mmCIF file of C-alpha atoms and ligand atoms in Angstrom:
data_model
loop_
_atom_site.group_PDB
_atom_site.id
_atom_site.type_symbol
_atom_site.label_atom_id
_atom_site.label_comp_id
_atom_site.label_asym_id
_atom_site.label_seq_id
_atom_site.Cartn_x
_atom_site.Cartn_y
_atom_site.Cartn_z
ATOM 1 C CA UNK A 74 8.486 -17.771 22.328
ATOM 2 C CA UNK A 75 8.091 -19.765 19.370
ATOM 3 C CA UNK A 76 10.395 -18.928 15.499
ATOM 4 C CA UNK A 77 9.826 -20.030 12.572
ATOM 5 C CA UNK A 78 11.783 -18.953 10.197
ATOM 6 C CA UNK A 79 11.171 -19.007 6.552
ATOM 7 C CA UNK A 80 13.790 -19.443 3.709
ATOM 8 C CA UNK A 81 11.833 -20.114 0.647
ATOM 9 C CA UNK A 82 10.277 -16.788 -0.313
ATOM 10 C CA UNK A 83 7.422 -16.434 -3.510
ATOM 11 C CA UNK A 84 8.659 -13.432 -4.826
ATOM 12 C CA UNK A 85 8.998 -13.390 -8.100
ATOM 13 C CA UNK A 86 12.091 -11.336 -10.038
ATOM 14 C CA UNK A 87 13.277 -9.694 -6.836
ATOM 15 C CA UNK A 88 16.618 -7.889 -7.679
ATOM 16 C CA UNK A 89 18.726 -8.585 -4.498
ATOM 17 C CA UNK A 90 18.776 -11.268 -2.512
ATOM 18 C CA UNK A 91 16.817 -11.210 0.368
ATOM 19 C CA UNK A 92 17.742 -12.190 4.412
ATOM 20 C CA UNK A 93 15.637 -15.124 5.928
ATOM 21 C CA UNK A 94 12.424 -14.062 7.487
ATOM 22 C CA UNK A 95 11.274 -14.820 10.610
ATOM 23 C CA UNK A 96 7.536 -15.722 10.052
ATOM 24 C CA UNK A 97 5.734 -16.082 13.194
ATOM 25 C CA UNK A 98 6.999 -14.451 16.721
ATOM 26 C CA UNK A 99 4.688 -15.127 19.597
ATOM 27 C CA UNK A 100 5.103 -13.766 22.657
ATOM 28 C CA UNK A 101 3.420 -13.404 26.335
ATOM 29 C CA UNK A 102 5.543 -10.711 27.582
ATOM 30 C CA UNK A 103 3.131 -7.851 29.154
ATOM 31 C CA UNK A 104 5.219 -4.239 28.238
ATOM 32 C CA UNK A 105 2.423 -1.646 27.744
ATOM 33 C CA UNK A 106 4.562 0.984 28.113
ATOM 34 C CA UNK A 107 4.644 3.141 24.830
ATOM 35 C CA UNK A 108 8.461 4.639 24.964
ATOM 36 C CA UNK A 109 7.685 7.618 22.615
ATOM 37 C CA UNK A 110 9.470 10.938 22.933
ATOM 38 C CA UNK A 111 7.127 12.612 20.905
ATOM 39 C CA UNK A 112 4.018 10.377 20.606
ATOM 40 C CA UNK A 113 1.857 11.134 17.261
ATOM 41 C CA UNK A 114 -1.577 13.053 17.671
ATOM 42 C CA UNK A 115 -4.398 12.867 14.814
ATOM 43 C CA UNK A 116 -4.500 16.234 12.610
ATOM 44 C CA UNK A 117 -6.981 15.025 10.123
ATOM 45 C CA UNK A 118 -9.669 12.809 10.499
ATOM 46 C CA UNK A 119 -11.306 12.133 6.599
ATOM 47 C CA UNK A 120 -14.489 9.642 5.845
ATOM 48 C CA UNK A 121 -13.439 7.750 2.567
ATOM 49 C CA UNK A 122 -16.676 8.455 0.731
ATOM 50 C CA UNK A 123 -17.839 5.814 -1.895
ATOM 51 C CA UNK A 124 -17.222 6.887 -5.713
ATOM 52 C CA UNK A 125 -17.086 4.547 -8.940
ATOM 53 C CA UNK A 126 -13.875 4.639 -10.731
ATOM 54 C CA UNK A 127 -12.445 2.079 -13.513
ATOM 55 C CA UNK A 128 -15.173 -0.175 -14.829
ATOM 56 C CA UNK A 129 -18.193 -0.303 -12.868
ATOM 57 C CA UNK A 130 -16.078 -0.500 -9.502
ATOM 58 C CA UNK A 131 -16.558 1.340 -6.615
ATOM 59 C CA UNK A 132 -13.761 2.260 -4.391
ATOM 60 C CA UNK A 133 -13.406 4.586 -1.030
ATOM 61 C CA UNK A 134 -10.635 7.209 -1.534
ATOM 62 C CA UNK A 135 -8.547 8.140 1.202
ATOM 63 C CA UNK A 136 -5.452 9.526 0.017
ATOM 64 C CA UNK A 137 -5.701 11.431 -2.943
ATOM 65 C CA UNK A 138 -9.290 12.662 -2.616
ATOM 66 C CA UNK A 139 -9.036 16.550 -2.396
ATOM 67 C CA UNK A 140 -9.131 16.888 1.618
ATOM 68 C CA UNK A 141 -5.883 14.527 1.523
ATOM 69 C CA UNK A 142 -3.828 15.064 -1.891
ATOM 70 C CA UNK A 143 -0.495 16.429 -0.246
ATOM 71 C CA UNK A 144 0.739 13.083 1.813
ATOM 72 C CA UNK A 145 4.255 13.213 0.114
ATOM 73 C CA UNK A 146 5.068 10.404 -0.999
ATOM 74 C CA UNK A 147 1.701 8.794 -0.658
ATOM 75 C CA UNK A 148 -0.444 10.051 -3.764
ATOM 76 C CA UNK A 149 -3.455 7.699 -3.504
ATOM 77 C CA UNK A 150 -5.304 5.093 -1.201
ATOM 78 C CA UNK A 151 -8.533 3.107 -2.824
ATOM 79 C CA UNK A 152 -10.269 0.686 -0.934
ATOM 80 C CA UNK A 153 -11.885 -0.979 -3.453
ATOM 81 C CA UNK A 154 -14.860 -3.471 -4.430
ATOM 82 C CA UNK A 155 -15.165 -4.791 -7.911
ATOM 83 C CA UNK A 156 -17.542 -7.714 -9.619
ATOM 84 C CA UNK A 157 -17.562 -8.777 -12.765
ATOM 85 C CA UNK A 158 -17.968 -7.492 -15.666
ATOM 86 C CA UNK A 159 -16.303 -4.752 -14.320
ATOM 87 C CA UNK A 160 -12.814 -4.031 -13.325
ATOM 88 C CA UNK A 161 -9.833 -1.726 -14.150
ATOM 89 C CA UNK A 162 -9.250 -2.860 -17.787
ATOM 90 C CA UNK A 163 -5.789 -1.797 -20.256
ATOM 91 C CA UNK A 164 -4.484 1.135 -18.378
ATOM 92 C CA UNK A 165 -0.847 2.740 -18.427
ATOM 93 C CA UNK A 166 1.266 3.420 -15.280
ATOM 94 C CA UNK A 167 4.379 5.516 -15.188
ATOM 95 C CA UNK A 168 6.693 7.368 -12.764
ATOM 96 C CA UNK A 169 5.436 5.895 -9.089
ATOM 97 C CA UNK A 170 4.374 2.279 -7.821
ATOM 98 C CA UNK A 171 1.053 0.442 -7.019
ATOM 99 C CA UNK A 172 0.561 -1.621 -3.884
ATOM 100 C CA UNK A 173 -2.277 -3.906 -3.806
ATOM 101 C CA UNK A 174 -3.249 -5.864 -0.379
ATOM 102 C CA UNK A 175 -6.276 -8.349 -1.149
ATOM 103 C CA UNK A 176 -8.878 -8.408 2.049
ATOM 104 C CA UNK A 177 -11.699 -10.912 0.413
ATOM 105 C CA UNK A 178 -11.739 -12.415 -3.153
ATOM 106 C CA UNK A 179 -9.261 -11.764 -5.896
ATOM 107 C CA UNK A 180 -7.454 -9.865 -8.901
ATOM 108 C CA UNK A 181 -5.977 -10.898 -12.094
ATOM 109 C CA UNK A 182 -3.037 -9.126 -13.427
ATOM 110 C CA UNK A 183 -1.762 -8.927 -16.761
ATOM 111 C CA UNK A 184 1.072 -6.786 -18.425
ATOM 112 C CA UNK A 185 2.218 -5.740 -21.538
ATOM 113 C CA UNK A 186 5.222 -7.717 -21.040
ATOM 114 C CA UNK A 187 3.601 -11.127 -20.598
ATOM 115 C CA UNK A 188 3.160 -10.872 -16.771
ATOM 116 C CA UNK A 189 0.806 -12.127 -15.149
ATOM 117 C CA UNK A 190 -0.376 -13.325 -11.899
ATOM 118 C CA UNK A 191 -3.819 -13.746 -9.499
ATOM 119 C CA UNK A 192 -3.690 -12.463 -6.124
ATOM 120 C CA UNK A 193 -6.548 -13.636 -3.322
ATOM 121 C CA UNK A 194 -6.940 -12.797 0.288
ATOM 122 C CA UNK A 195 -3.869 -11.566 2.741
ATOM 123 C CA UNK A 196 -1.959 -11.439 -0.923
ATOM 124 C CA UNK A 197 0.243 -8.209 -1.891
ATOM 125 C CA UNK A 198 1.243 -7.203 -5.227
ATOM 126 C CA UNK A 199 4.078 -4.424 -4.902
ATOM 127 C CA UNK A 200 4.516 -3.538 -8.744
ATOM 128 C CA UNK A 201 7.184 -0.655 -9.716
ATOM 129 C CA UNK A 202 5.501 0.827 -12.620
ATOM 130 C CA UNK A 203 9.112 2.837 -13.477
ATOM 131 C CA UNK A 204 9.254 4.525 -16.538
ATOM 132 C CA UNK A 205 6.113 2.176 -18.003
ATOM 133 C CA UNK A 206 3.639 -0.267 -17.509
ATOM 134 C CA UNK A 207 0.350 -0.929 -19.208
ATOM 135 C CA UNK A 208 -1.952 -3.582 -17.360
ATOM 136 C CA UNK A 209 -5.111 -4.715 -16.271
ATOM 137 C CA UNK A 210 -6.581 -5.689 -12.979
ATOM 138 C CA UNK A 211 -9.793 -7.683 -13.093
ATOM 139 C CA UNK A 212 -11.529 -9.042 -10.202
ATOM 140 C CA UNK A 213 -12.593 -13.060 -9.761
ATOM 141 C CA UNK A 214 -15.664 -13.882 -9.258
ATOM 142 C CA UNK A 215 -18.131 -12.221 -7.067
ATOM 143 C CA UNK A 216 -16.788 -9.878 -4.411
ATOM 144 C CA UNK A 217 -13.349 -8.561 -4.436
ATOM 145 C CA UNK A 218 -11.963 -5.834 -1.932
ATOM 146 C CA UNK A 219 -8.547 -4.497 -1.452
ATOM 147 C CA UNK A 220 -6.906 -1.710 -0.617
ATOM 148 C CA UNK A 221 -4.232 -0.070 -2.986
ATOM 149 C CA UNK A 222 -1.958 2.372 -2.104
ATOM 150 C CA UNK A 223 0.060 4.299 -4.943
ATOM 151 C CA UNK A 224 3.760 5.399 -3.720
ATOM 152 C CA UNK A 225 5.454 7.827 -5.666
ATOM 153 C CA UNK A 226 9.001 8.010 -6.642
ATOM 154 C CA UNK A 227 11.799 10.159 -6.718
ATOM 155 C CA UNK A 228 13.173 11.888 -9.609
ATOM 156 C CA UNK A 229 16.079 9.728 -9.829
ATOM 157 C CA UNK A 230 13.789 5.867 -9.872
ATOM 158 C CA UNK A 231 10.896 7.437 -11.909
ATOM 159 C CA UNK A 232 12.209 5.831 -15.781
ATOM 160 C CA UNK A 233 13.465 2.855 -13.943
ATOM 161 C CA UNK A 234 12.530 -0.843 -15.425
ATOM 162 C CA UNK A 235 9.506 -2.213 -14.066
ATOM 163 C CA UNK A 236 9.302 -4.825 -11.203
ATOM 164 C CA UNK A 237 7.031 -6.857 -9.389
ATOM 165 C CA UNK A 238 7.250 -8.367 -5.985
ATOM 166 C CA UNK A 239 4.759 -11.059 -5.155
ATOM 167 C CA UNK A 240 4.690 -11.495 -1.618
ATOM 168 C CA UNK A 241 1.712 -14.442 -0.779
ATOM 169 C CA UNK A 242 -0.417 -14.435 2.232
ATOM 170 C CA UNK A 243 1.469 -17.577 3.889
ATOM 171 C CA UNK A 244 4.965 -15.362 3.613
ATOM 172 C CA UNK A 245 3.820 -12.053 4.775
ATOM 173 C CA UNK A 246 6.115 -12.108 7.855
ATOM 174 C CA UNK A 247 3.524 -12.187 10.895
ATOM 175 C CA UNK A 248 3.713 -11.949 14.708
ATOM 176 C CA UNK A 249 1.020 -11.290 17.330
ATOM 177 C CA UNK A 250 1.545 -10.485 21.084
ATOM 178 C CA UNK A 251 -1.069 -9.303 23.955
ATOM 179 C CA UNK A 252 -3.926 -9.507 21.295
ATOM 180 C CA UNK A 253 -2.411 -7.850 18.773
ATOM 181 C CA UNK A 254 -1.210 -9.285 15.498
ATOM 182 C CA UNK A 255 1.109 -7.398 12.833
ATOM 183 C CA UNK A 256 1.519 -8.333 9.541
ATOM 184 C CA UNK A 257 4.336 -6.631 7.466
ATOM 185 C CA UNK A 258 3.846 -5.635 4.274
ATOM 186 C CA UNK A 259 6.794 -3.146 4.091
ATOM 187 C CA UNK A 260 9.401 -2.311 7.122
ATOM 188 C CA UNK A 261 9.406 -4.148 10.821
ATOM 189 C CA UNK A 262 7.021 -4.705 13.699
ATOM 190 C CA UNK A 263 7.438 -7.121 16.429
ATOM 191 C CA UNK A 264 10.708 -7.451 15.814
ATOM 192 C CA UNK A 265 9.841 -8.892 12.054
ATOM 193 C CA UNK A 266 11.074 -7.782 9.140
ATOM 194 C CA UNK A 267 9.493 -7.534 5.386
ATOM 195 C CA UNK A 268 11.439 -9.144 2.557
ATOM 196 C CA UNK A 269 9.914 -5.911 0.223
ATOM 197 C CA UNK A 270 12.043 -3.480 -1.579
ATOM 198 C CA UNK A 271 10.777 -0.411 -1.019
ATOM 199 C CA UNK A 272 12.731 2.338 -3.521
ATOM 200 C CA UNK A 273 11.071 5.181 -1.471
ATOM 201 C CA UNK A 274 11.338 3.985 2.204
ATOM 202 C CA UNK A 275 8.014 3.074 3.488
ATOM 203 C CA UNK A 276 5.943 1.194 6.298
ATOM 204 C CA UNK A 277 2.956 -0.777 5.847
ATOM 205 C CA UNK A 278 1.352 -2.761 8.641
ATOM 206 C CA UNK A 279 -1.820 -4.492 8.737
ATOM 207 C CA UNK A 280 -3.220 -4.369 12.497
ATOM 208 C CA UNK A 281 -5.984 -6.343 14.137
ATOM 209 C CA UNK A 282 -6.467 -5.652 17.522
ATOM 210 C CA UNK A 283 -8.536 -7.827 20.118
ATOM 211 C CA UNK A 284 -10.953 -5.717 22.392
ATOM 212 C CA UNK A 285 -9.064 -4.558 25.303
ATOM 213 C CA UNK A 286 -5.654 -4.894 23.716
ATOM 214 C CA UNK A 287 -3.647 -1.909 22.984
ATOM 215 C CA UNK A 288 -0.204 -1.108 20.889
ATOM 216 C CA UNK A 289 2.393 1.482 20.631
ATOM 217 C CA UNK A 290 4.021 1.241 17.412
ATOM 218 C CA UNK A 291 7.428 3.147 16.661
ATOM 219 C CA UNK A 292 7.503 5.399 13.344
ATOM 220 C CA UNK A 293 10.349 6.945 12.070
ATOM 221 C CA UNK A 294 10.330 10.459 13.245
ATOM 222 C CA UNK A 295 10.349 12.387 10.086
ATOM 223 C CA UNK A 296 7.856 10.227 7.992
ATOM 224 C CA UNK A 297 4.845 10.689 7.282
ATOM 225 C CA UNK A 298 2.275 8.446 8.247
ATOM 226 C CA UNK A 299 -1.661 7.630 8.269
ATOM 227 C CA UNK A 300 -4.255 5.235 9.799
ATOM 228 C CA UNK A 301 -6.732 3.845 7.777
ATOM 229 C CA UNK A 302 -9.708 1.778 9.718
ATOM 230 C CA UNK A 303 -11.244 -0.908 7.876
ATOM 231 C CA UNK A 304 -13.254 -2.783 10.330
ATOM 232 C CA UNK A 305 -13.757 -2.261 13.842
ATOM 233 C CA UNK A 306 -13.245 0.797 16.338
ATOM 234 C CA UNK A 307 -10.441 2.532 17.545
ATOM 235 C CA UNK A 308 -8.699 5.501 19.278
ATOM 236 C CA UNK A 309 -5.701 6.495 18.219
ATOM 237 C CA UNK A 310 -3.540 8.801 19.712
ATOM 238 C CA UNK A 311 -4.475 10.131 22.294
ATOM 239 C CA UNK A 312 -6.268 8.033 25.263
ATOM 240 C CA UNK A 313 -9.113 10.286 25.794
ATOM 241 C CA UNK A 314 -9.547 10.718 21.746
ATOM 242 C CA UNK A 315 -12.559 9.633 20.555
ATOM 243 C CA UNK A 316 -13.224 6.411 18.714
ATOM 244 C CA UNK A 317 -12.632 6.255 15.035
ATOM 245 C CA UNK A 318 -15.240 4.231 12.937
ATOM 246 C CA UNK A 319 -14.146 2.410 9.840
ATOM 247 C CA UNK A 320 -13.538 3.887 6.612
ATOM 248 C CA UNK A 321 -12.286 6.857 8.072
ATOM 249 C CA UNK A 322 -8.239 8.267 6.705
ATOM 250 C CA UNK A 323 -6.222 9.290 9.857
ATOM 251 C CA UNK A 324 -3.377 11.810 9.190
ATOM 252 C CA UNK A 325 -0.926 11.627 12.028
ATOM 253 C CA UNK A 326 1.575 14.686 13.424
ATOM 254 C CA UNK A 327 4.880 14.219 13.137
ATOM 255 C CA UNK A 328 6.654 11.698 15.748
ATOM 256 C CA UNK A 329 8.417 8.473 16.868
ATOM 257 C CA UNK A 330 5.568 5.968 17.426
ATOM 258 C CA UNK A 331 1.452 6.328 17.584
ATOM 259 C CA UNK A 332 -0.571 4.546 20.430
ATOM 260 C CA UNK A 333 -3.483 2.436 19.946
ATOM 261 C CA UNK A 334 -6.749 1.046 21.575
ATOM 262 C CA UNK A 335 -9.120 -0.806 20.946
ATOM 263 C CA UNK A 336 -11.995 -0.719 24.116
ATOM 264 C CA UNK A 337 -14.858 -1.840 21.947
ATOM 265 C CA UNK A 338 -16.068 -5.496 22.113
ATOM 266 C CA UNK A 339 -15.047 -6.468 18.815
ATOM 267 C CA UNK A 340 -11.805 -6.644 17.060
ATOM 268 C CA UNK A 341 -10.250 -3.486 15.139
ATOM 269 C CA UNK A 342 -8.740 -3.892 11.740
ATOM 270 C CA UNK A 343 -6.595 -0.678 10.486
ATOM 271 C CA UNK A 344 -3.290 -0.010 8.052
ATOM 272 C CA UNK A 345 -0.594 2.008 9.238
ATOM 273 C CA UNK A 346 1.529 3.589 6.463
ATOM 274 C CA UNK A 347 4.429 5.800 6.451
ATOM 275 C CA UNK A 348 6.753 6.986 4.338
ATOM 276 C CA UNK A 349 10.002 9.066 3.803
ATOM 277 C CA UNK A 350 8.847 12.222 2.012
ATOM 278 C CA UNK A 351 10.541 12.598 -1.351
ATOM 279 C CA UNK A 352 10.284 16.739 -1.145
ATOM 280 C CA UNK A 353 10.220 16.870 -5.247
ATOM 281 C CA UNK A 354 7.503 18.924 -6.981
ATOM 282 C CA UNK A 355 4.678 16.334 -8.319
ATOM 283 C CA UNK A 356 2.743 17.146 -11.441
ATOM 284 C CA UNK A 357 -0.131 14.033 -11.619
ATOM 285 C CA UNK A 358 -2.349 13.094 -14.917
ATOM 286 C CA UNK A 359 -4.327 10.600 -14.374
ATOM 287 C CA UNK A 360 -1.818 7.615 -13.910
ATOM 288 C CA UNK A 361 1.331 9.378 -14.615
ATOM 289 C CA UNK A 362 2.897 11.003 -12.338
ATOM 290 C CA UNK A 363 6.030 13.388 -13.074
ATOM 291 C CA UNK A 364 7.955 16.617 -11.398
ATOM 292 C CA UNK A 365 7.002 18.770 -14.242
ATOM 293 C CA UNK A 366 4.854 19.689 -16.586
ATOM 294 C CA UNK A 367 6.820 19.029 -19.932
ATOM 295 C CA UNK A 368 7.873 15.596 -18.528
ATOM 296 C CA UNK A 369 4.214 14.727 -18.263
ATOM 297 C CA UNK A 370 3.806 15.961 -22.006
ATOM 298 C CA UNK A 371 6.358 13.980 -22.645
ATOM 299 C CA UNK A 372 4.833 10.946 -21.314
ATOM 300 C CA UNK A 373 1.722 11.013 -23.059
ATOM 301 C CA UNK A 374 3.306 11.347 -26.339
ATOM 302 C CA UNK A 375 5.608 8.590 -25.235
ATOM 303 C CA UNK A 376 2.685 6.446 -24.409
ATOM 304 C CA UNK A 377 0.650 7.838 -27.916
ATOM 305 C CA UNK A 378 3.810 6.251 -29.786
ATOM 306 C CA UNK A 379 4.888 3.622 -28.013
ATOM 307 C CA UNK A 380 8.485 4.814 -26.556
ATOM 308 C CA UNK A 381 10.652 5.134 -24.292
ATOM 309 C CA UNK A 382 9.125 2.457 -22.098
ATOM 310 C CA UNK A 383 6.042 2.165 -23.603
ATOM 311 C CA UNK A 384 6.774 -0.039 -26.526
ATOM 312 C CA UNK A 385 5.358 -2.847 -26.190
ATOM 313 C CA UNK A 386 1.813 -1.301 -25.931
ATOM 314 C CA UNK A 387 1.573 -1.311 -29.466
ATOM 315 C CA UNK A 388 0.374 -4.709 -30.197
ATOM 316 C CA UNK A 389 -0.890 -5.649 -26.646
ATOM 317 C CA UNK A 390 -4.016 -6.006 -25.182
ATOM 318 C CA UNK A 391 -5.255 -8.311 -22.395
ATOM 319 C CA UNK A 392 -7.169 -11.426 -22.783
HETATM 320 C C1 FJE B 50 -6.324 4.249 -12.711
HETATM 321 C C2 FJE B 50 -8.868 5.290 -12.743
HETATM 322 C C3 FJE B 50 -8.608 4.064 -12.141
HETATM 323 N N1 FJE B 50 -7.986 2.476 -7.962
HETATM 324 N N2 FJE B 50 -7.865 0.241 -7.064
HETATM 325 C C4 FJE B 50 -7.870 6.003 -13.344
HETATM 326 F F1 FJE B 50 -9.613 3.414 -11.586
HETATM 327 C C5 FJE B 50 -7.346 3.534 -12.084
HETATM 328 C C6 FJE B 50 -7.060 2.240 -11.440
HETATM 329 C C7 FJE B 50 -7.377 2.042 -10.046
HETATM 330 C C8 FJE B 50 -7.366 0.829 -9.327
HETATM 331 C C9 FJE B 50 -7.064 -0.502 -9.634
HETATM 332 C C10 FJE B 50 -7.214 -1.410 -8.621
HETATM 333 CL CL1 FJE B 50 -6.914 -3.080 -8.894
HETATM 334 C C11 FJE B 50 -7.603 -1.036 -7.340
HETATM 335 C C12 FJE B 50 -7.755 1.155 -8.032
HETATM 336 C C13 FJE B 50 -7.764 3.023 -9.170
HETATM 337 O O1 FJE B 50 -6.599 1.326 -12.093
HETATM 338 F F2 FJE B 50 -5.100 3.761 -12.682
HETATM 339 C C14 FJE B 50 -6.577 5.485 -13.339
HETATM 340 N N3 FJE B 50 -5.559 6.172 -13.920
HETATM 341 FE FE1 FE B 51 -3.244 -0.093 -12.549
#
């Protein structure tokens, strides 16, 4: 078994101070045995079709599209491809948070408040949008793909300050055994542990699985959770299950852990993300997401006049 453990973090304005992270565990202990009580089955199984959103980009729509909009807290997954010119240019944010995981090229942030920041492959951005933020997100050059997952937030963090965690590649705490490798975005695998707050408790793991390896991965019982297959083939589940293809949204049951396997000939690449559910009504527009009605009303006349969080958008625009 090999540890190395990593002290100096890249996040940038964390509020707390964070535990060391053990980066890399390697292992060659053989355990296949998946000790669920109540092992998660597939209820869903959605294709992400292709459909252009922001600027010219094109993204694949998991979560959120109209087969999968009730995934408290999850409102939204995009896995997206953007060149230039296009791109998701001066856009408000308030009441949930935006995860962004780069796969190939990258994204340039900028903020109202003078943030900004460039994120490229095996890179997450974990912004809290809070009670306001109004940014852009343009691509680099060429091709640039992601995935980005919006988490909404209870009642009581929805008009909270905005907050970014940086978390690059080379710090994303890591740890591969029997052919599978983990790397922890949000929660614990493997026995390693993310350095990301997560206001609304969440898991995010990014998978890739050898051909011929398998994985049983614990879940808190009472979260939610879906599979989403980027590359690669898969069954989930279930052993006799049949294969999932990529770009397909998997919506598990209820359940301590989900087993994996991957018996095709090339490697499978999948996120699995769960969350507590926040059980509050959710009333969306757009990129504002509320609990009612009248607070949405309120937020677009907070965001016409610049208040209330959204001051600063009154002499801003990106570069
Ligand atoms: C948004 C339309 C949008 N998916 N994936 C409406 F396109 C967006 C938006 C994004 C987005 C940005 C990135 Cl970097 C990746 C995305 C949608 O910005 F916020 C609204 N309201
Ligand atoms: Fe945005």
């Amino acid at each position: 078994m090999r540890i190395r453990q990593q002290f100096s973090l890249l996040i940038t304005n964390i509020r707390r101070s964070l535990p060391p992270v053990r980066n890399i565990i390697m292992s060659s202990e053989s355990d296949h045995s998946p000790a669920f009580n109540t092992p998660r089955l597939v209820l869903k199984k959605v294709l992400a079709k292709s459909q252009r959103e922001g600027d010219g980009a094109v993204v694949r729509r998991g979560i959120g599209r109209s087969e999968l909009k009730n995934l408290d807290p999850f409102l939204m997954l995009d896995h997206f491809s953007v060149s230039p010119p296009g791109g998701f240019p001066d856009h408000p944010h308030r009441g949930f948070e935006t995860v962004t995981y780069m796969l190939e090229g990258a994204i340039t942030h900028q903020d109202f408040a003078g943030h900004k920041g460039t994120i490229g492959p095996g890179d997450v951005q974990w912004m809290t949008a809070g009670r306001g933020i109004v940014h852009s997100e343009m691509p680099g050059e060429a091709t640039n793909k992601g995935l980005q997952l919006w988490i909404n937030l209870s009642a009581k963090d929805k008009m909270i300050e905005p907050n970014y965690q940086e978390l690059l590649s080379d710090n994303i705490p890591t740890a591969e055994k029997d052919g599978v490798e983990v790397r922890v975005i949000a929660g614990e695998a493997m026995g390693v542990h993310s350095p990301v707050y997560t206001r609304t408790p969440t898991m995010y793991l990014v998978f890739t699985m050898m051909p011929g390896s398998e994985w049983h991965q614990s879940i808190p019982e009472s979260w939610n959770s879906f599979v989403y297959v980027f590359e690669g083939e898969g069954v989930f589940g279930s052993p006799s299950s049949s294969p999932t293809m990529p770009y397909h949204v998997l919506v598990l049951s209820l359940g301590d852990g989900l087993s994996v396997w991957n018996n095709s000939s090339k490697p499978l690449k999948f996120v699995l993300i769960g969350g507590q559910p926040i059980n509050e009504p959710v009333v969306q527009y757009g990129p504002f997401v509320m609990n009612t009605q009248s607070e949405i009303e309120k937020t677009i006349e907070d965001y016409q006049y610049g208040k209330n969080g959204f001051e600063m958008r009154n002499n801003w625009r990106s570069q």
